[in-house]
């Protein structure tokens, strides 16, 4: 299952990662970082597909997705 790691120090609370997630795994949290920005949290980690769209959408590189275990195969492999 993929794991999402959000660095609250780098996050500016723009919400682009929340909007980019097709599975609605992320949500803006209620806690703020030292700069006063509300950073996202993983609201439904079991729904994560590991697509990394949240990490791609983040302009501050505050989101990292690590694939742990078996990777999902979305398209059949043709030989």
Short mmCIF file of C-alpha atoms in Angstrom, two decimals:
data_model
loop_
_atom_site.label_atom_id
_atom_site.label_comp_id
_atom_site.label_asym_id
_atom_site.label_seq_id
_atom_site.Cartn_x
_atom_site.Cartn_y
_atom_site.Cartn_z
CA UNK A 1 0.00 0.00 0.00
CA UNK A 2 1.42 3.45 -0.87
CA UNK A 3 2.36 5.83 1.91
CA UNK A 4 1.97 9.61 1.62
CA UNK A 5 4.42 11.79 3.52
CA UNK A 6 3.69 15.51 3.83
CA UNK A 7 6.38 17.86 5.08
CA UNK A 8 4.47 20.49 7.10
CA UNK A 9 7.49 22.81 7.20
CA UNK A 10 7.63 23.14 3.39
CA UNK A 11 3.86 23.20 2.83
CA UNK A 12 2.18 26.55 2.15
CA UNK A 13 -1.37 25.23 2.33
CA UNK A 14 -2.26 25.91 -1.31
CA UNK A 15 -4.47 22.79 -1.54
CA UNK A 16 -3.29 21.78 -5.02
CA UNK A 17 -2.43 18.29 -3.82
CA UNK A 18 -5.91 17.90 -2.32
CA UNK A 19 -7.52 18.98 -5.59
CA UNK A 20 -5.25 16.72 -7.68
CA UNK A 21 -6.08 13.50 -5.83
CA UNK A 22 -8.64 11.46 -7.80
CA UNK A 23 -9.42 9.26 -4.79
CA UNK A 24 -9.88 12.11 -2.27
CA UNK A 25 -7.18 10.70 0.01
CA UNK A 26 -5.94 14.10 1.18
CA UNK A 27 -7.82 16.82 3.02
CA UNK A 28 -6.75 20.14 4.48
CA UNK A 29 -6.02 19.69 8.15
CA UNK A 30 -6.94 21.78 11.16
CA UNK A 31 -3.38 22.20 12.44
CA UNK A 32 -1.04 24.88 11.14
CA UNK A 33 2.70 24.85 10.68
CA UNK A 34 5.15 27.41 12.09
CA UNK A 35 4.34 29.83 9.25
CA UNK A 36 0.61 29.69 9.96
CA UNK A 37 -0.40 27.60 6.93
CA UNK A 38 -2.86 24.73 7.30
CA UNK A 39 -1.23 21.69 5.75
CA UNK A 40 -3.04 18.64 4.35
CA UNK A 41 -3.40 15.30 6.10
CA UNK A 42 -4.17 11.84 4.80
CA UNK A 43 -7.89 11.49 5.45
CA UNK A 44 -8.36 8.09 3.78
CA UNK A 45 -4.96 6.39 3.32
CA UNK A 46 -6.48 3.05 2.29
CA UNK A 47 -7.91 4.63 -0.88
CA UNK A 48 -4.47 5.69 -2.16
CA UNK A 49 -3.55 4.14 -5.50
CA UNK A 50 0.01 5.47 -5.56
CA UNK A 51 -0.53 7.57 -8.68
CA UNK A 52 1.60 10.41 -7.23
CA UNK A 53 -0.57 13.15 -8.72
CA UNK A 54 -0.51 14.90 -5.35
CA UNK A 55 3.30 14.99 -5.38
CA UNK A 56 3.37 16.18 -9.00
CA UNK A 57 0.89 18.99 -8.28
CA UNK A 58 2.79 20.29 -5.23
CA UNK A 59 4.83 23.37 -6.20
CA UNK A 60 6.88 23.23 -2.99
CA UNK A 61 7.79 19.51 -3.17
CA UNK A 62 6.24 19.00 0.25
CA UNK A 63 4.47 15.76 -0.74
CA UNK A 64 6.22 12.43 -1.26
CA UNK A 65 4.61 9.10 -2.11
CA UNK A 66 6.41 5.85 -1.36
CA UNK A 67 5.14 2.59 -2.77
CA UNK A 68 5.31 -0.15 -0.20
CA UNK A 69 4.46 -3.72 -1.10
CA UNK A 70 2.87 -4.79 -4.36
CA UNK A 71 2.47 -2.19 -7.10
CA UNK A 72 -0.87 -1.96 -8.86
CA UNK A 73 -1.10 -2.73 -12.56
CA UNK A 74 -3.68 -0.61 -14.34
CA UNK A 75 -3.00 -1.67 -17.91
CA UNK A 76 -2.48 -5.20 -19.21
CA UNK A 77 1.01 -5.98 -20.39
CA UNK A 78 1.08 -7.21 -23.98
CA UNK A 79 4.04 -9.19 -25.21
#
